[in-house]
Structures are given as C-alpha cells and as structure tokens.
PDB file of C-alpha atoms and ligand atoms in Angstrom:
ATOM      1  CA  MET A  21     -20.463 -43.538  45.109  1.00  0.00           C
ATOM      2  CA  SER A  22     -17.933 -40.869  45.570  1.00  0.00           C
ATOM      3  CA  ARG A  23     -15.092 -41.873  47.419  1.00  0.00           C
ATOM      4  CA  TYR A  24     -13.218 -39.200  49.534  1.00  0.00           C
ATOM      5  CA  TYR A  25      -9.118 -38.850  50.128  1.00  0.00           C
ATOM      6  CA  LEU A  26      -6.921 -36.561  51.264  1.00  0.00           C
ATOM      7  CA  GLY A  27      -4.218 -35.101  49.021  1.00  0.00           C
ATOM      8  CA  ILE A  28      -1.188 -33.483  50.164  1.00  0.00           C
ATOM      9  CA  ASP A  29       1.258 -31.709  48.179  1.00  0.00           C
ATOM     10  CA  ILE A  30       4.678 -31.044  49.786  1.00  0.00           C
ATOM     11  CA  GLY A  31       6.567 -28.132  47.984  1.00  0.00           C
ATOM     12  CA  GLY A  32       9.503 -26.392  48.992  1.00  0.00           C
ATOM     13  CA  THR A  33       7.923 -23.161  49.881  1.00  0.00           C
ATOM     14  CA  ALA A  34       4.338 -24.363  50.753  1.00  0.00           C
ATOM     15  CA  VAL A  35       1.828 -27.634  51.341  1.00  0.00           C
ATOM     16  CA  LYS A  36      -1.082 -27.956  49.703  1.00  0.00           C
ATOM     17  CA  LEU A  37      -4.190 -29.843  51.370  1.00  0.00           C
ATOM     18  CA  GLY A  38      -6.889 -31.499  49.553  1.00  0.00           C
ATOM     19  CA  LEU A  39     -10.586 -33.324  49.812  1.00  0.00           C
ATOM     20  CA  VAL A  40     -10.389 -34.913  46.557  1.00  0.00           C
ATOM     21  CA  ARG A  41     -13.451 -36.972  45.406  1.00  0.00           C
ATOM     22  CA  SER A  42     -13.063 -39.808  42.990  1.00  0.00           C
ATOM     23  CA  ASN A  43     -14.011 -38.342  40.293  1.00  0.00           C
ATOM     24  CA  GLY A  44     -10.666 -35.727  40.420  1.00  0.00           C
ATOM     25  CA  GLU A  45     -13.013 -32.869  42.042  1.00  0.00           C
ATOM     26  CA  ILE A  46     -11.380 -31.300  44.442  1.00  0.00           C
ATOM     27  CA  THR A  47     -13.850 -29.818  47.274  1.00  0.00           C
ATOM     28  CA  ASN A  48     -11.793 -28.555  49.694  1.00  0.00           C
ATOM     29  CA  SER A  49      -8.033 -27.036  50.148  1.00  0.00           C
ATOM     30  CA  GLY A  50      -6.306 -24.823  51.926  1.00  0.00           C
ATOM     31  CA  THR A  51      -2.268 -23.591  51.754  1.00  0.00           C
ATOM     32  CA  TYR A  52       0.409 -23.423  53.932  1.00  0.00           C
ATOM     33  CA  SER A  53       3.881 -22.038  54.156  1.00  0.00           C
ATOM     34  CA  VAL A  54       6.202 -24.485  55.220  1.00  0.00           C
ATOM     35  CA  ASN A  55       9.561 -22.154  54.627  1.00  0.00           C
ATOM     36  CA  PHE A  56       8.647 -19.504  57.298  1.00  0.00           C
ATOM     37  CA  ASP A  57      11.565 -19.926  59.426  1.00  0.00           C
ATOM     38  CA  HIS A  58      13.895 -20.906  56.302  1.00  0.00           C
ATOM     39  CA  TYR A  59      13.144 -25.004  57.857  1.00  0.00           C
ATOM     40  CA  LYS A  60      13.865 -24.688  60.883  1.00  0.00           C
ATOM     41  CA  THR A  61      10.720 -25.954  61.603  1.00  0.00           C
ATOM     42  CA  PRO A  62      10.949 -29.732  60.008  1.00  0.00           C
ATOM     43  CA  ILE A  63       8.464 -29.422  57.323  1.00  0.00           C
ATOM     44  CA  ILE A  64       6.736 -32.521  58.798  1.00  0.00           C
ATOM     45  CA  ASP A  65       5.758 -30.463  61.388  1.00  0.00           C
ATOM     46  CA  THR A  66       4.188 -27.977  59.647  1.00  0.00           C
ATOM     47  CA  VAL A  67       2.973 -30.424  57.825  1.00  0.00           C
ATOM     48  CA  LEU A  68       0.976 -32.518  60.843  1.00  0.00           C
ATOM     49  CA  LYS A  69       0.105 -28.533  62.219  1.00  0.00           C
ATOM     50  CA  SER A  70      -1.235 -27.752  58.958  1.00  0.00           C
ATOM     51  CA  LEU A  71      -3.414 -31.396  58.327  1.00  0.00           C
ATOM     52  CA  GLU A  72      -4.831 -30.573  61.967  1.00  0.00           C
ATOM     53  CA  SER A  73      -6.286 -27.540  61.122  1.00  0.00           C
ATOM     54  CA  PHE A  74      -7.384 -27.775  57.943  1.00  0.00           C
ATOM     55  CA  ILE A  75      -9.626 -31.360  59.277  1.00  0.00           C
ATOM     56  CA  HIS A  76     -10.654 -29.599  61.818  1.00  0.00           C
ATOM     57  CA  GLU A  77     -11.540 -26.281  59.943  1.00  0.00           C
ATOM     58  CA  ASN A  78     -13.740 -28.648  56.988  1.00  0.00           C
ATOM     59  CA  THR A  79     -15.025 -30.397  59.593  1.00  0.00           C
ATOM     60  CA  ILE A  80     -14.219 -33.650  57.777  1.00  0.00           C
ATOM     61  CA  ASP A  81     -15.180 -36.723  59.378  1.00  0.00           C
ATOM     62  CA  LEU A  82     -12.246 -39.343  58.831  1.00  0.00           C
ATOM     63  CA  SER A  83     -13.914 -42.216  58.999  1.00  0.00           C
ATOM     64  CA  THR A  84     -14.775 -41.047  55.672  1.00  0.00           C
ATOM     65  CA  ILE A  85     -11.382 -40.888  53.730  1.00  0.00           C
ATOM     66  CA  LYS A  86     -10.112 -44.009  51.643  1.00  0.00           C
ATOM     67  CA  GLY A  87      -6.168 -42.747  51.871  1.00  0.00           C
ATOM     68  CA  ILE A  88      -4.114 -40.345  51.662  1.00  0.00           C
ATOM     69  CA  GLY A  89      -2.031 -40.176  48.682  1.00  0.00           C
ATOM     70  CA  VAL A  90       1.665 -37.828  49.238  1.00  0.00           C
ATOM     71  CA  SER A  91       3.474 -35.209  46.354  1.00  0.00           C
ATOM     72  CA  ALA A  92       6.757 -34.754  47.694  1.00  0.00           C
ATOM     73  CA  THR A  93       9.408 -32.262  47.031  1.00  0.00           C
ATOM     74  CA  GLY A  94      12.855 -34.449  46.746  1.00  0.00           C
ATOM     75  CA  GLN A  95      13.817 -38.270  45.797  1.00  0.00           C
ATOM     76  CA  ILE A  96      11.150 -40.188  47.337  1.00  0.00           C
ATOM     77  CA  ASP A  97      11.548 -43.917  48.116  1.00  0.00           C
ATOM     78  CA  VAL A  98       8.347 -45.247  47.367  1.00  0.00           C
ATOM     79  CA  HIS A  99       8.713 -48.555  48.463  1.00  0.00           C
ATOM     80  CA  ASN A 100       8.587 -47.063  51.897  1.00  0.00           C
ATOM     81  CA  GLY A 101       6.946 -43.350  51.495  1.00  0.00           C
ATOM     82  CA  ILE A 102      10.814 -41.908  53.221  1.00  0.00           C
ATOM     83  CA  VAL A 103      12.258 -39.040  51.673  1.00  0.00           C
ATOM     84  CA  ALA A 104      15.475 -40.594  50.354  1.00  0.00           C
ATOM     85  CA  GLY A 105      17.318 -37.083  49.258  1.00  0.00           C
ATOM     86  CA  THR A 106      17.275 -33.904  47.486  1.00  0.00           C
ATOM     87  CA  ALA A 107      19.551 -31.739  45.639  1.00  0.00           C
ATOM     88  CA  GLY A 108      20.634 -30.037  47.864  1.00  0.00           C
ATOM     89  CA  HIS A 109      18.673 -27.112  49.199  1.00  0.00           C
ATOM     90  CA  ILE A 110      16.334 -28.143  52.343  1.00  0.00           C
ATOM     91  CA  ASN A 111      17.611 -28.719  55.927  1.00  0.00           C
ATOM     92  CA  ASN A 112      15.568 -31.281  57.787  1.00  0.00           C
ATOM     93  CA  TRP A 113      14.025 -33.255  55.118  1.00  0.00           C
ATOM     94  CA  VAL A 114      15.905 -36.394  53.830  1.00  0.00           C
ATOM     95  CA  GLY A 115      15.148 -39.051  56.204  1.00  0.00           C
ATOM     96  CA  THR A 116      11.659 -38.153  56.777  1.00  0.00           C
ATOM     97  CA  PRO A 117       9.601 -41.039  57.012  1.00  0.00           C
ATOM     98  CA  LEU A 118       6.028 -39.915  55.892  1.00  0.00           C
ATOM     99  CA  LYS A 119       3.887 -43.030  55.195  1.00  0.00           C
ATOM    100  CA  ASP A 120       4.575 -44.536  58.631  1.00  0.00           C
ATOM    101  CA  ILE A 121       4.017 -40.658  60.226  1.00  0.00           C
ATOM    102  CA  LEU A 122       0.569 -40.437  58.721  1.00  0.00           C
ATOM    103  CA  GLN A 123      -0.201 -43.738  58.809  1.00  0.00           C
ATOM    104  CA  GLU A 124       0.413 -43.975  62.626  1.00  0.00           C
ATOM    105  CA  THR A 125      -1.064 -40.601  63.074  1.00  0.00           C
ATOM    106  CA  TYR A 126      -4.468 -41.428  60.829  1.00  0.00           C
ATOM    107  CA  HIS A 127      -4.737 -45.095  60.893  1.00  0.00           C
ATOM    108  CA  LEU A 128      -5.569 -44.516  56.961  1.00  0.00           C
ATOM    109  CA  PRO A 129      -3.904 -46.356  53.957  1.00  0.00           C
ATOM    110  CA  VAL A 130      -0.979 -43.801  52.790  1.00  0.00           C
ATOM    111  CA  LEU A 131       1.121 -43.312  49.511  1.00  0.00           C
ATOM    112  CA  VAL A 132       4.224 -40.969  48.615  1.00  0.00           C
ATOM    113  CA  GLU A 133       5.149 -39.936  45.340  1.00  0.00           C
ATOM    114  CA  ASN A 134       7.696 -37.145  44.009  1.00  0.00           C
ATOM    115  CA  ASP A 135       5.914 -34.524  43.199  1.00  0.00           C
ATOM    116  CA  ALA A 136       6.843 -33.919  39.305  1.00  0.00           C
ATOM    117  CA  ASN A 137       5.399 -37.295  38.928  1.00  0.00           C
ATOM    118  CA  CYS A 138       2.226 -36.497  40.520  1.00  0.00           C
ATOM    119  CA  ALA A 139       1.789 -33.563  38.390  1.00  0.00           C
ATOM    120  CA  VAL A 140       2.414 -35.935  35.189  1.00  0.00           C
ATOM    121  CA  ILE A 141      -0.242 -38.465  36.726  1.00  0.00           C
ATOM    122  CA  GLY A 142      -2.809 -36.085  37.553  1.00  0.00           C
ATOM    123  CA  GLU A 143      -2.457 -34.513  34.369  1.00  0.00           C
ATOM    124  CA  HIS A 144      -2.216 -37.851  32.589  1.00  0.00           C
ATOM    125  CA  TRP A 145      -5.952 -38.566  34.687  1.00  0.00           C
ATOM    126  CA  LEU A 146      -8.019 -34.821  34.155  1.00  0.00           C
ATOM    127  CA  GLY A 147      -5.651 -33.140  31.870  1.00  0.00           C
ATOM    128  CA  ASP A 148      -4.810 -32.842  27.868  1.00  0.00           C
ATOM    129  CA  ALA A 149      -2.276 -35.613  28.428  1.00  0.00           C
ATOM    130  CA  ALA A 150      -5.119 -38.077  29.070  1.00  0.00           C
ATOM    131  CA  ASN A 151      -5.042 -38.658  25.574  1.00  0.00           C
ATOM    132  CA  TYR A 152      -1.812 -39.799  25.023  1.00  0.00           C
ATOM    133  CA  SER A 153       0.026 -42.931  25.687  1.00  0.00           C
ATOM    134  CA  ASN A 154       3.718 -41.902  26.358  1.00  0.00           C
ATOM    135  CA  VAL A 155       3.858 -37.784  28.332  1.00  0.00           C
ATOM    136  CA  VAL A 156       7.232 -36.413  28.988  1.00  0.00           C
ATOM    137  CA  MET A 157       6.387 -34.042  31.756  1.00  0.00           C
ATOM    138  CA  LEU A 158       8.522 -30.773  33.136  1.00  0.00           C
ATOM    139  CA  THR A 159       7.993 -28.203  35.156  1.00  0.00           C
ATOM    140  CA  ILE A 160       9.357 -25.406  35.089  1.00  0.00           C
ATOM    141  CA  GLY A 161       9.982 -23.162  38.271  1.00  0.00           C
ATOM    142  CA  THR A 162      12.756 -22.719  40.901  1.00  0.00           C
ATOM    143  CA  GLY A 163      14.239 -25.884  39.464  1.00  0.00           C
ATOM    144  CA  VAL A 164      13.506 -27.954  36.578  1.00  0.00           C
ATOM    145  CA  GLY A 165      10.835 -30.902  37.781  1.00  0.00           C
ATOM    146  CA  GLY A 166       9.816 -34.094  35.573  1.00  0.00           C
ATOM    147  CA  GLY A 167       7.528 -36.977  34.777  1.00  0.00           C
ATOM    148  CA  ILE A 168       7.968 -39.521  32.265  1.00  0.00           C
ATOM    149  CA  ILE A 169       4.719 -41.897  30.973  1.00  0.00           C
ATOM    150  CA  ILE A 170       5.568 -44.739  28.706  1.00  0.00           C
ATOM    151  CA  ASN A 171       3.019 -46.800  27.635  1.00  0.00           C
ATOM    152  CA  ASN A 172       0.046 -45.021  30.104  1.00  0.00           C
ATOM    153  CA  HIS A 173       2.708 -46.372  33.042  1.00  0.00           C
ATOM    154  CA  LEU A 174       5.040 -43.880  35.127  1.00  0.00           C
ATOM    155  CA  LEU A 175       8.598 -44.737  34.552  1.00  0.00           C
ATOM    156  CA  SER A 176       9.742 -45.107  37.970  1.00  0.00           C
ATOM    157  CA  GLY A 177      12.983 -46.885  38.021  1.00  0.00           C
ATOM    158  CA  GLN A 178      14.633 -49.164  40.778  1.00  0.00           C
ATOM    159  CA  MET A 179      13.614 -46.673  44.043  1.00  0.00           C
ATOM    160  CA  GLY A 180      10.931 -44.779  41.929  1.00  0.00           C
ATOM    161  CA  ILE A 181      13.513 -42.205  42.003  1.00  0.00           C
ATOM    162  CA  ALA A 182      12.908 -41.684  38.001  1.00  0.00           C
ATOM    163  CA  GLY A 183      12.641 -39.341  36.060  1.00  0.00           C
ATOM    164  CA  GLU A 184      14.939 -36.100  37.648  1.00  0.00           C
ATOM    165  CA  LEU A 185      14.947 -34.228  33.998  1.00  0.00           C
ATOM    166  CA  GLY A 186      16.698 -31.393  36.295  1.00  0.00           C
ATOM    167  CA  HIS A 187      19.291 -32.711  36.958  1.00  0.00           C
ATOM    168  CA  PHE A 188      20.998 -34.498  33.735  1.00  0.00           C
ATOM    169  CA  PRO A 189      24.056 -32.406  32.312  1.00  0.00           C
ATOM    170  CA  LEU A 190      23.333 -30.258  29.217  1.00  0.00           C
ATOM    171  CA  ASN A 191      26.580 -28.708  29.347  1.00  0.00           C
ATOM    172  CA  ALA A 192      30.127 -30.557  31.309  1.00  0.00           C
ATOM    173  CA  HIS A 193      31.772 -26.934  31.097  1.00  0.00           C
ATOM    174  CA  GLY A 194      29.083 -25.004  32.227  1.00  0.00           C
ATOM    175  CA  LYS A 195      27.549 -23.857  35.801  1.00  0.00           C
ATOM    176  CA  PRO A 196      28.216 -25.776  39.455  1.00  0.00           C
ATOM    177  CA  CYS A 197      24.296 -27.327  40.694  1.00  0.00           C
ATOM    178  CA  TYR A 198      24.040 -27.278  43.840  1.00  0.00           C
ATOM    179  CA  CYS A 199      23.838 -31.217  43.704  1.00  0.00           C
ATOM    180  CA  GLY A 200      27.245 -31.498  43.290  1.00  0.00           C
ATOM    181  CA  ASN A 201      27.588 -31.957  39.516  1.00  0.00           C
ATOM    182  CA  ILE A 202      28.467 -29.227  36.451  1.00  0.00           C
ATOM    183  CA  GLY A 203      26.013 -27.840  33.717  1.00  0.00           C
ATOM    184  CA  CYS A 204      22.630 -29.193  35.213  1.00  0.00           C
ATOM    185  CA  TYR A 205      19.559 -28.641  32.930  1.00  0.00           C
ATOM    186  CA  GLU A 206      18.076 -27.384  36.071  1.00  0.00           C
ATOM    187  CA  GLN A 207      20.940 -24.710  35.910  1.00  0.00           C
ATOM    188  CA  TYR A 208      20.151 -22.880  32.031  1.00  0.00           C
ATOM    189  CA  ALA A 209      16.089 -24.306  31.605  1.00  0.00           C
ATOM    190  CA  SER A 210      14.372 -22.894  35.340  1.00  0.00           C
ATOM    191  CA  THR A 211      13.110 -19.869  35.994  1.00  0.00           C
ATOM    192  CA  THR A 212      15.539 -19.036  38.716  1.00  0.00           C
ATOM    193  CA  ALA A 213      18.415 -19.628  36.310  1.00  0.00           C
ATOM    194  CA  LEU A 214      16.610 -17.019  33.906  1.00  0.00           C
ATOM    195  CA  VAL A 215      16.016 -14.867  36.586  1.00  0.00           C
ATOM    196  CA  ALA A 216      19.886 -14.365  37.768  1.00  0.00           C
ATOM    197  CA  ASP A 217      21.083 -14.419  33.650  1.00  0.00           C
ATOM    198  CA  VAL A 218      18.809 -11.165  33.536  1.00  0.00           C
ATOM    199  CA  LYS A 219      20.451  -9.598  36.831  1.00  0.00           C
ATOM    200  CA  GLU A 220      24.018 -10.389  35.494  1.00  0.00           C
ATOM    201  CA  THR A 221      23.237  -8.494  32.509  1.00  0.00           C
ATOM    202  CA  LEU A 222      21.276  -5.100  34.091  1.00  0.00           C
ATOM    203  CA  ASN A 223      24.029  -5.575  37.439  1.00  0.00           C
ATOM    204  CA  ASN A 224      25.166  -2.562  35.732  1.00  0.00           C
ATOM    205  CA  ASP A 225      22.229  -0.229  35.014  1.00  0.00           C
ATOM    206  CA  PRO A 226      21.745   1.967  37.683  1.00  0.00           C
ATOM    207  CA  HIS A 227      17.813   2.791  36.671  1.00  0.00           C
ATOM    208  CA  ILE A 228      17.432  -0.957  37.476  1.00  0.00           C
ATOM    209  CA  ASN A 229      16.540  -2.109  41.347  1.00  0.00           C
ATOM    210  CA  LEU A 230      17.953  -5.364  40.996  1.00  0.00           C
ATOM    211  CA  GLU A 231      15.666  -7.071  44.017  1.00  0.00           C
ATOM    212  CA  LYS A 232      12.204  -5.790  41.657  1.00  0.00           C
ATOM    213  CA  ILE A 233      13.713  -8.608  38.626  1.00  0.00           C
ATOM    214  CA  ASN A 234      11.594 -11.618  38.947  1.00  0.00           C
ATOM    215  CA  GLY A 235       9.464 -13.790  36.194  1.00  0.00           C
ATOM    216  CA  LYS A 236       7.158 -11.396  36.151  1.00  0.00           C
ATOM    217  CA  TYR A 237       9.059  -8.604  35.726  1.00  0.00           C
ATOM    218  CA  ILE A 238      11.059 -10.265  32.982  1.00  0.00           C
ATOM    219  CA  PHE A 239       7.632 -11.150  30.555  1.00  0.00           C
ATOM    220  CA  THR A 240       6.402  -7.930  31.376  1.00  0.00           C
ATOM    221  CA  GLN A 241       9.634  -6.262  29.682  1.00  0.00           C
ATOM    222  CA  LEU A 242       9.725  -8.992  26.914  1.00  0.00           C
ATOM    223  CA  GLN A 243       5.969  -8.019  26.074  1.00  0.00           C
ATOM    224  CA  LYS A 244       7.088  -4.149  25.796  1.00  0.00           C
ATOM    225  CA  GLY A 245       9.244  -5.098  23.335  1.00  0.00           C
ATOM    226  CA  ASN A 246      12.853  -5.138  26.004  1.00  0.00           C
ATOM    227  CA  PRO A 247      15.615  -6.146  23.404  1.00  0.00           C
ATOM    228  CA  THR A 248      17.965  -7.022  26.390  1.00  0.00           C
ATOM    229  CA  ILE A 249      15.536  -9.106  27.846  1.00  0.00           C
ATOM    230  CA  SER A 250      14.267 -10.983  24.153  1.00  0.00           C
ATOM    231  CA  VAL A 251      17.682 -11.471  24.149  1.00  0.00           C
ATOM    232  CA  ILE A 252      18.074 -13.469  26.823  1.00  0.00           C
ATOM    233  CA  VAL A 253      14.621 -15.295  26.801  1.00  0.00           C
ATOM    234  CA  GLU A 254      15.515 -16.574  23.196  1.00  0.00           C
ATOM    235  CA  GLN A 255      18.872 -17.922  25.029  1.00  0.00           C
ATOM    236  CA  TRP A 256      16.670 -19.408  27.893  1.00  0.00           C
ATOM    237  CA  ILE A 257      14.138 -20.930  25.832  1.00  0.00           C
ATOM    238  CA  ASP A 258      17.155 -22.424  23.267  1.00  0.00           C
ATOM    239  CA  ASN A 259      18.505 -23.926  26.370  1.00  0.00           C
ATOM    240  CA  ILE A 260      14.937 -26.067  27.400  1.00  0.00           C
ATOM    241  CA  ALA A 261      14.395 -26.658  23.979  1.00  0.00           C
ATOM    242  CA  ARG A 262      17.454 -28.572  23.463  1.00  0.00           C
ATOM    243  CA  GLY A 263      16.573 -30.290  26.642  1.00  0.00           C
ATOM    244  CA  ILE A 264      13.696 -31.587  25.258  1.00  0.00           C
ATOM    245  CA  VAL A 265      14.652 -32.290  22.209  1.00  0.00           C
ATOM    246  CA  GLY A 266      16.647 -35.030  23.976  1.00  0.00           C
ATOM    247  CA  LEU A 267      14.270 -36.002  25.780  1.00  0.00           C
ATOM    248  CA  ILE A 268      12.346 -36.698  22.516  1.00  0.00           C
ATOM    249  CA  HIS A 269      14.688 -38.319  21.156  1.00  0.00           C
ATOM    250  CA  ILE A 270      14.609 -40.964  23.823  1.00  0.00           C
ATOM    251  CA  PHE A 271      11.535 -41.569  24.878  1.00  0.00           C
ATOM    252  CA  ASN A 272       9.276 -40.763  21.523  1.00  0.00           C
ATOM    253  CA  PRO A 273       6.877 -39.489  23.547  1.00  0.00           C
ATOM    254  CA  GLU A 274       3.356 -38.476  22.155  1.00  0.00           C
ATOM    255  CA  ALA A 275       2.977 -35.112  24.547  1.00  0.00           C
ATOM    256  CA  ILE A 276       5.002 -32.816  25.605  1.00  0.00           C
ATOM    257  CA  ILE A 277       3.440 -31.072  29.098  1.00  0.00           C
ATOM    258  CA  ILE A 278       5.448 -27.751  30.391  1.00  0.00           C
ATOM    259  CA  GLY A 279       3.962 -27.316  33.843  1.00  0.00           C
ATOM    260  CA  GLY A 280       5.206 -24.003  35.797  1.00  0.00           C
ATOM    261  CA  GLY A 281       3.782 -20.650  36.276  1.00  0.00           C
ATOM    262  CA  VAL A 282       5.513 -19.421  33.342  1.00  0.00           C
ATOM    263  CA  SER A 283       3.690 -21.944  30.767  1.00  0.00           C
ATOM    264  CA  GLN A 284       1.211 -19.327  31.606  1.00  0.00           C
ATOM    265  CA  GLN A 285       3.016 -17.576  28.871  1.00  0.00           C
ATOM    266  CA  GLU A 286       1.638 -18.715  25.528  1.00  0.00           C
ATOM    267  CA  GLU A 287       2.748 -16.404  23.101  1.00  0.00           C
ATOM    268  CA  LEU A 288       5.786 -15.032  24.814  1.00  0.00           C
ATOM    269  CA  PHE A 289       6.780 -18.578  26.137  1.00  0.00           C
ATOM    270  CA  ILE A 290       4.935 -21.685  25.215  1.00  0.00           C
ATOM    271  CA  SER A 291       4.673 -20.610  21.138  1.00  0.00           C
ATOM    272  CA  PRO A 292       8.204 -20.040  21.076  1.00  0.00           C
ATOM    273  CA  LEU A 293       9.746 -22.936  23.048  1.00  0.00           C
ATOM    274  CA  ARG A 294       7.037 -25.064  20.371  1.00  0.00           C
ATOM    275  CA  GLU A 295       8.990 -24.058  17.269  1.00  0.00           C
ATOM    276  CA  LYS A 296      12.472 -24.344  18.398  1.00  0.00           C
ATOM    277  CA  ILE A 297      11.921 -27.849  19.750  1.00  0.00           C
ATOM    278  CA  LEU A 298      10.106 -28.819  16.699  1.00  0.00           C
ATOM    279  CA  GLU A 299      13.103 -26.866  14.685  1.00  0.00           C
ATOM    280  CA  LEU A 300      15.489 -29.552  16.323  1.00  0.00           C
ATOM    281  CA  THR A 301      13.749 -32.513  16.732  1.00  0.00           C
ATOM    282  CA  MET A 302      14.153 -35.374  14.123  1.00  0.00           C
ATOM    283  CA  PRO A 303      11.770 -35.570  11.234  1.00  0.00           C
ATOM    284  CA  CYS A 304      10.223 -38.902  13.055  1.00  0.00           C
ATOM    285  CA  PHE A 305      10.222 -37.944  16.468  1.00  0.00           C
ATOM    286  CA  LYS A 306       7.649 -34.684  15.224  1.00  0.00           C
ATOM    287  CA  LYS A 307       5.155 -37.219  13.850  1.00  0.00           C
ATOM    288  CA  ASN A 308       2.109 -36.549  16.033  1.00  0.00           C
ATOM    289  CA  LEU A 309       3.824 -34.324  18.891  1.00  0.00           C
ATOM    290  CA  ILE A 310       1.808 -32.514  20.910  1.00  0.00           C
ATOM    291  CA  ILE A 311       3.608 -29.508  22.551  1.00  0.00           C
ATOM    292  CA  THR A 312       1.616 -27.612  25.314  1.00  0.00           C
ATOM    293  CA  LYS A 313       1.349 -26.386  29.240  1.00  0.00           C
ATOM    294  CA  ALA A 314      -0.249 -27.905  31.530  1.00  0.00           C
ATOM    295  CA  SER A 315      -4.117 -27.924  31.896  1.00  0.00           C
ATOM    296  CA  LEU A 316      -4.649 -28.540  35.700  1.00  0.00           C
ATOM    297  CA  GLY A 317      -2.239 -25.633  37.488  1.00  0.00           C
ATOM    298  CA  ASN A 318      -1.592 -26.513  40.505  1.00  0.00           C
ATOM    299  CA  ASN A 319      -4.347 -29.137  41.371  1.00  0.00           C
ATOM    300  CA  ALA A 320      -2.315 -31.631  39.818  1.00  0.00           C
ATOM    301  CA  GLY A 321       0.072 -32.800  42.572  1.00  0.00           C
ATOM    302  CA  LEU A 322      -2.744 -33.278  44.710  1.00  0.00           C
ATOM    303  CA  CYS A 323      -4.980 -35.444  41.495  1.00  0.00           C
ATOM    304  CA  GLY A 324      -1.844 -37.086  41.292  1.00  0.00           C
ATOM    305  CA  ALA A 325      -0.942 -37.603  45.160  1.00  0.00           C
ATOM    306  CA  VAL A 326      -4.722 -40.099  45.157  1.00  0.00           C
ATOM    307  CA  TYR A 327      -4.642 -41.427  42.012  1.00  0.00           C
ATOM    308  CA  PRO A 328      -2.628 -45.064  42.963  1.00  0.00           C
ATOM    309  CA  PHE A 329      -5.855 -45.080  45.292  1.00  0.00           C
ATOM    310  CA  ILE A 330      -9.037 -44.568  42.632  1.00  0.00           C
ATOM    311  CA  LYS A 331      -7.473 -46.542  40.226  1.00  0.00           C
ATOM    312  CA  ASN A 332      -6.769 -49.726  42.133  1.00  0.00           C
ATOM    313  CA  ASN A 333     -10.747 -49.199  43.119  1.00  0.00           C
ATOM    314  CA  SER A 334     -11.716 -48.851  39.962  1.00  0.00           C
TER     315      SER A 334
HETATM  316 ZN1   ZN B 413      22.405 -30.790  39.304  1.00  0.00          ZN
END
C-alpha cells in the first residue's frame, strides 16, 4: 500500500508544499511566497500559515501522513533540524528550530535537510542520476547550491552542511561575496552573476532598459546572435566549467547534474558547458562521465526531502 508524506521545500522566495506518495508521485502541491515583505514576517510563520491552508484546501487527513520532510535553504544542522547559518541574505531565518516547531504542531516525525542536498537526493532517487552511484549536482540560480553523493550516500560532513559548492574560492583576488570571503564560485557561476555582468557591460547603452535584463532576456539575445552577450555568456560558462572540473578531479563522479532554470537551455548552455568541462578535465576522469541537466525540475526538493522516510520503510 502506498504511504503518504508531507514535503516542504523552503526556498529564498517561496515555499512549495506537496503530498508525496512512497513511489515519489506528488499528488497535490501548492506554492506560497515567503519574501512578500522582505522577510519581516519570519519564514517559519509563513510556512505554518501556508501549511494550514494547504492541508485545509486539499482536505488532507493528517492521520494518513507518515512523516514530514523539509528541504530548506541555508546551512541546516540536520541532527537538530535547525537553520545553523546562511550565506547572509535572509533575515529572521538563522536559528529557526524547524524540526521542533513542526513536530510540536503536527505530532509527526520531521526530517530537515538543506535544499540543494534534497535536490540531489531526489534526482538520485527518481531522475537520470538514479543510474549512478557517484553524483555531483549543482543548482545554478540566484546563487549556486550543491549536493554530492558518493557511493550512493549523501556527503554530509559533521553537521550535515557539506556540499556548499557556491562558496569555494575561484579567484583569490576577485569579487567580494556576501558570505564575507573574496572570489567565491557563486560570484562567477550564478545566474545573478551573469545578469550583473551583462548589466555592467550594457550600462552605457541608452537603448537598453537595465531593469529588463534577466536570464530570459540574455538567452533570447544569445539566440539572436547578440555578439556582446555571447562573449559574456562564454566567459560565464568558462567560469562554471572551471569550478566543475575541480569537483570532477576531487570526487571522480559518473554524473554531473545541473539544476536551476537555466539548465533547460540545452543548446545554448548545457551543451557548450559540457564541451568546456570535457576540454579541461584530465583524461581518466572523463571515462564514463556524463554531464546533464536535472530531470525532476522543481519537484526534486520535495521528493528528496521525504526520501529518507521511504528508504527506511523499504
Ligand atoms: Zn561566498
């Protein structure tokens, strides 16, 4: 018989809630903004309110739920289910005892894990990465998230916060990062970094409304063959590739999985990225290596969050 779990995927802009069956099927889901007032309302308050609506609207019988899995942005102390830290840009979030609050509210077992780690767990359970034992996933978006699976186990580190791939230094003399360091990978490899570079370059062009520049605009221009944008994107892909090559040399994975909205651009992004990575990777490390986009899209976090319950029941 199928069991049901409640998945909660808390990102920097929205929380996604979903009812997940033990085969990974999401039967109901809903998305609610968490930054509508720039986090003046603590995220946890929004999450609790959203859960109430979600449960009510979908007439969910809590007695049928076997557990709550939380995928959460930030550095998560997985042993205690607490937000231990962030890279420094979300107010009223660090210190939130997610596990205790949800357990006290719903009287169900609760597991909390970092969102990028949940994404790689989800992909390794249900996506293309299921065929591989050693997987490195990078989520490229506002920032860069990471999750690493070695010999079919998530690399967790002592507190469960390992795999913070956005904050290894790519350039010791480079851009300052809001985490406090200089030259972090995220400052070069995120979509935010790409958008900032394009805006800086086009700053003096009176025909361009800088407000309109986002990932979609950039890829539309790229499609049209805009030479200025092409140069910037090429440099961005080069930066992303160099970081990934380092990870390949450290972890010797079979699969590199790229997530985030931009990963949908096979021809303009994944394909040239793959080419660049293979050009820079040492020959032995290229053996049986695949570089591909994530297959679950936005659902990976919800599925990855509840997976530990399912694994323990099987
Ligand atoms: Zn940083």
